[in-house]
CSV table of C-alpha atoms in Angstrom, one decimal:
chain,number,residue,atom,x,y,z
A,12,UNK,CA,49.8,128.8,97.0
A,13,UNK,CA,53.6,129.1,97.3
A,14,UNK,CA,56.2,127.0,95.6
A,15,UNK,CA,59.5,125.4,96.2
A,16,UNK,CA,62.0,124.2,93.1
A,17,UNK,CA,65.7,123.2,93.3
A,18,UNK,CA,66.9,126.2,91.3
A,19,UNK,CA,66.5,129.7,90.2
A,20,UNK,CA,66.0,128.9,86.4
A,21,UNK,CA,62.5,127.3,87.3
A,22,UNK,CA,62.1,130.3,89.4
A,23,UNK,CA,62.5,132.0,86.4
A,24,UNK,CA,60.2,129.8,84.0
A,25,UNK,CA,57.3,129.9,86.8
A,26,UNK,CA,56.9,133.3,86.5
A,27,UNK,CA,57.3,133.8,82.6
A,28,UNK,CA,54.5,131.2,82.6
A,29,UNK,CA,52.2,133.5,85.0
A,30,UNK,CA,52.5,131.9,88.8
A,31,UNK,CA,51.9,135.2,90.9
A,32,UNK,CA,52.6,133.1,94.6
A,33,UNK,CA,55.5,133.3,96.4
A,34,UNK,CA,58.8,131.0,95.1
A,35,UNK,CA,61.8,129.5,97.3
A,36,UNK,CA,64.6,128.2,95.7
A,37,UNK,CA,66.3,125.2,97.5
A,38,UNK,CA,69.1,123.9,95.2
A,39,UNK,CA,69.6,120.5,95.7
A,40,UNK,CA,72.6,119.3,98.0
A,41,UNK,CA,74.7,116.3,98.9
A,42,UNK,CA,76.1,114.7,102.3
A,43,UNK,CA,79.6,116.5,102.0
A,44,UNK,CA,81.1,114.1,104.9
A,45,UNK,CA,80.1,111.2,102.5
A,46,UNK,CA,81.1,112.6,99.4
A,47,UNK,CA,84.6,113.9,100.4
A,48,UNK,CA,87.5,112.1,98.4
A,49,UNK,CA,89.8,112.9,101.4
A,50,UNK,CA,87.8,110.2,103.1
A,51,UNK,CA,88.5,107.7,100.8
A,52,UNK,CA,91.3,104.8,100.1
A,53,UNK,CA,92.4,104.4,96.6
A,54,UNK,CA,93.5,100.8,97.3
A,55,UNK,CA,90.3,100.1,98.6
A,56,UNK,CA,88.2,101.3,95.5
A,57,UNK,CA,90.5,99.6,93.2
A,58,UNK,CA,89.8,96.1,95.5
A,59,UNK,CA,86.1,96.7,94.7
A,60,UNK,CA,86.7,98.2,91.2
A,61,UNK,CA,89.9,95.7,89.9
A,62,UNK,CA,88.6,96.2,86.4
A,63,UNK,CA,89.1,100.6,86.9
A,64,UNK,CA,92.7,99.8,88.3
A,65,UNK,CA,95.0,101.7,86.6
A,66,UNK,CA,93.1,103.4,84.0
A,67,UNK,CA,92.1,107.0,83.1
A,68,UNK,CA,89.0,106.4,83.4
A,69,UNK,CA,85.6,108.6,82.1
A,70,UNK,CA,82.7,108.1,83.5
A,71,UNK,CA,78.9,108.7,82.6
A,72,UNK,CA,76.5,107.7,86.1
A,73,UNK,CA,73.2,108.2,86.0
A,74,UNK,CA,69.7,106.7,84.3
A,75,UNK,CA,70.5,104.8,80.6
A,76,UNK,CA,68.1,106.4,78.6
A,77,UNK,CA,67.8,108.4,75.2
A,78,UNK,CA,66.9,111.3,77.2
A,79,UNK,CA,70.3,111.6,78.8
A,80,UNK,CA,72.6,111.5,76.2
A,81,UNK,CA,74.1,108.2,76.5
A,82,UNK,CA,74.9,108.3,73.1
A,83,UNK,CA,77.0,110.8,72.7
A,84,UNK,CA,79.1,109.4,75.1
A,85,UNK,CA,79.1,106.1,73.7
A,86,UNK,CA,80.2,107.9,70.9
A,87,UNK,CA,82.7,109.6,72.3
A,88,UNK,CA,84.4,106.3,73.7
A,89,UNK,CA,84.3,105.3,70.1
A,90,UNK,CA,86.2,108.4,69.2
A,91,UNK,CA,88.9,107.4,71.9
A,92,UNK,CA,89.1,104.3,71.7
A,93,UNK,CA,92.8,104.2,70.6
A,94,UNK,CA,93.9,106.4,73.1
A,95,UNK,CA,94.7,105.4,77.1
A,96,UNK,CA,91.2,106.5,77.9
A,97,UNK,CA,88.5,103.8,79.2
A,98,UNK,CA,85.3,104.5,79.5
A,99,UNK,CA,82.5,103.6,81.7
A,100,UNK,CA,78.9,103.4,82.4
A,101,UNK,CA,77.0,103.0,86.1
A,102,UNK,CA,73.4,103.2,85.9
A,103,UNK,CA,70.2,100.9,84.7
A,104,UNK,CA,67.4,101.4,81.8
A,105,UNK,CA,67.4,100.6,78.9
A,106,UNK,CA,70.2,98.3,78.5
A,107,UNK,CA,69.1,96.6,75.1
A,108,UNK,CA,69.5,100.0,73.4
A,109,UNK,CA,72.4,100.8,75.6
A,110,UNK,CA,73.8,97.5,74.3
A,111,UNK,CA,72.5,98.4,70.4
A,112,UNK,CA,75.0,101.4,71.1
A,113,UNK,CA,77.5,99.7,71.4
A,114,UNK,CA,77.3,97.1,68.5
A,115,UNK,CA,76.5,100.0,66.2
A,116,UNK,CA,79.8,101.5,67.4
A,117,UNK,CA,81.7,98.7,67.5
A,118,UNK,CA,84.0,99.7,70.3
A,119,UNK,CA,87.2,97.5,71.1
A,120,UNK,CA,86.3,95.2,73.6
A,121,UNK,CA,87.4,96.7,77.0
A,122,UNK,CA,86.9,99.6,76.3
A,123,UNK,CA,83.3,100.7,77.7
A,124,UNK,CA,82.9,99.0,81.0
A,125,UNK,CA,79.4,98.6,82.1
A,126,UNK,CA,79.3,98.8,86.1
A,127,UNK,CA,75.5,98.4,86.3
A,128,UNK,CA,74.1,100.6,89.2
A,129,UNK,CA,75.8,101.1,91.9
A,130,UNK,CA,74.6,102.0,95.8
A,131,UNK,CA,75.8,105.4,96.6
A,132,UNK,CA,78.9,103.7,98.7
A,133,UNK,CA,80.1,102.1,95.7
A,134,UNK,CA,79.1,105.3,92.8
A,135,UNK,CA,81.1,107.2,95.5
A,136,UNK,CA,84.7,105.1,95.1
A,137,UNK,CA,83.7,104.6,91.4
A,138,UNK,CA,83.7,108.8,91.4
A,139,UNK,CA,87.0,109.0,93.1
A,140,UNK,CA,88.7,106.8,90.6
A,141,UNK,CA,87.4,108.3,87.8
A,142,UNK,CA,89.0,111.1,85.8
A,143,UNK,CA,86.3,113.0,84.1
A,144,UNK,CA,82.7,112.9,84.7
A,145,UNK,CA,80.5,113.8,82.0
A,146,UNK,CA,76.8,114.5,82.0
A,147,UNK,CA,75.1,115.1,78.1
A,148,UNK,CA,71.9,115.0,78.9
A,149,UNK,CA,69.1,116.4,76.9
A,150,UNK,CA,67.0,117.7,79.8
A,151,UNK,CA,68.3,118.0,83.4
A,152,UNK,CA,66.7,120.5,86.9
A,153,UNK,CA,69.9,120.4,88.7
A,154,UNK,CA,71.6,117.1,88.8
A,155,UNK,CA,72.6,115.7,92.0
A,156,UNK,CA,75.4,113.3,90.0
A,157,UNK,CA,76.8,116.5,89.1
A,158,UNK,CA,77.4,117.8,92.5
A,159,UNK,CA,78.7,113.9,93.3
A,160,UNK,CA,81.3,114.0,91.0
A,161,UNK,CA,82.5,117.4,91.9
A,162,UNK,CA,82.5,116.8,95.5
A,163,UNK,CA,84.9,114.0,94.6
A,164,UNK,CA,87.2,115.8,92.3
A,165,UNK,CA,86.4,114.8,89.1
A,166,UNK,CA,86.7,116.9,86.3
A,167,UNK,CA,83.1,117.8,84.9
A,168,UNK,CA,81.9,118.0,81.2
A,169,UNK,CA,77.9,118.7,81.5
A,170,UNK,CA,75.0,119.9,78.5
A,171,UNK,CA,74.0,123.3,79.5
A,172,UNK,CA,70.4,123.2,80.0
A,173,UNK,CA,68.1,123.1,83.1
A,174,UNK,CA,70.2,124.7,85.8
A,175,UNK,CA,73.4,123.3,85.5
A,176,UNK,CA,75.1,126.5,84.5
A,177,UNK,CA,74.3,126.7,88.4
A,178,UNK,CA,76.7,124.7,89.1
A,179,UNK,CA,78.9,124.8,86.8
A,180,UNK,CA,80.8,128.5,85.9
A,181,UNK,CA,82.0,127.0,82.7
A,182,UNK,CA,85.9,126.9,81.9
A,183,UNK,CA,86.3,127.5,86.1
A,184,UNK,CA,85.4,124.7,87.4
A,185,UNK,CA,84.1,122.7,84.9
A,186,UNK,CA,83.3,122.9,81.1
A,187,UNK,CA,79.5,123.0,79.7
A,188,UNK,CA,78.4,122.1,76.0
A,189,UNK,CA,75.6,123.0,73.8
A,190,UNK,CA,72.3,120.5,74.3
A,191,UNK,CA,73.3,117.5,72.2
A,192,UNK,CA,76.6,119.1,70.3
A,193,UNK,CA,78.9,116.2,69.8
A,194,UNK,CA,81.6,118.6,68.3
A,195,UNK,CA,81.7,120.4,72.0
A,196,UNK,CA,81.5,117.4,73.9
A,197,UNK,CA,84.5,116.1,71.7
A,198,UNK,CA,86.5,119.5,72.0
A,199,UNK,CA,86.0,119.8,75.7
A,200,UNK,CA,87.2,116.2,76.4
């Protein structure tokens, strides 16, 4: 039997466990024609997006569950709430804790934008207006809204677990924290 995984780190964890086949690594990848900011019109995205226009905007993109850290970041836009940041959320599951979040927080109203999920055209304009992308998941392989938001020239603050820290060289070209450390997410914002 021989395997394929989307990065060297399960490579890595396959043999530790005892697989003696043969393992490929095939990191995941993007359409880099589709996600390319030069292709896209900032006066466009804001006539999709009015509610982004004008903002520093951070964004979290991805499933809304526990497991990816959504609450850190709900946190966090707690934390900033005072400053010109906005913070926003594109995604579905489990909105009612999503939205427990948010009470327990009590963040100013405004300031978390929930965008629902978006089709890939629409995640990809919501990319290029956004400032900072930031992934605090829990558990990750190799996240494909990672590689998104880099292809459009966000700034990326990720958890460094599964095989992120393949691709991101932290403090180069994007900043990783410890699994679940508020305090580094915080610092690294």
């Amino acid at each position: 039997k021989n395997l394929i995984t989307v990065s060297n780190k399960f490579v890595k964890q396959f043999i530790e466990n005892g697989y003696k086949g043969k393992i490929k690594t095939i990191h995941n990848g993007i359409d880099l024609d589709n996600y390319n900011h030069k292709n896209v019109n900032l006066n466009n995205a804001y006539k999709k997006f009015s509610q982004l226009k004008n903002k520093k905007i951070v964004l979290y993109a991805g499933r809304i569950i526990t497991q990816k850290g959504v609450d850190l970041f709900i946190k966090l836009a707690k934390e900033y709430e005072n400053t010109d940041y906005y913070f926003a959320v594109a995604g579905r599951g489990d909105i009612k804790n999503f939205g427990r979040l948010v009470t327990k927080f009590n963040i100013k109203p405004g300031k978390l934008i929930y965008l629902g999920f978006l089709n890939s055209e629409d995640l990809k304009l919501v990319y290029y207006i956004s400032r900072i992308f930031i992934l605090p998941s829990y558990y990750e392989n190799l996240p494909i809204s990672l590689l998104e938001a880099m292809s459009m020239k966000c700034a990326c603050v990720a958890s460094e677990v599964g095989a992120v820290s393949e691709i991101i060289d932290n403090n180069k070209n994007g900043f990783l924290i410890k699994i679940g450390s508020y305090l580094e997410l915080s610092n690294n914002f």
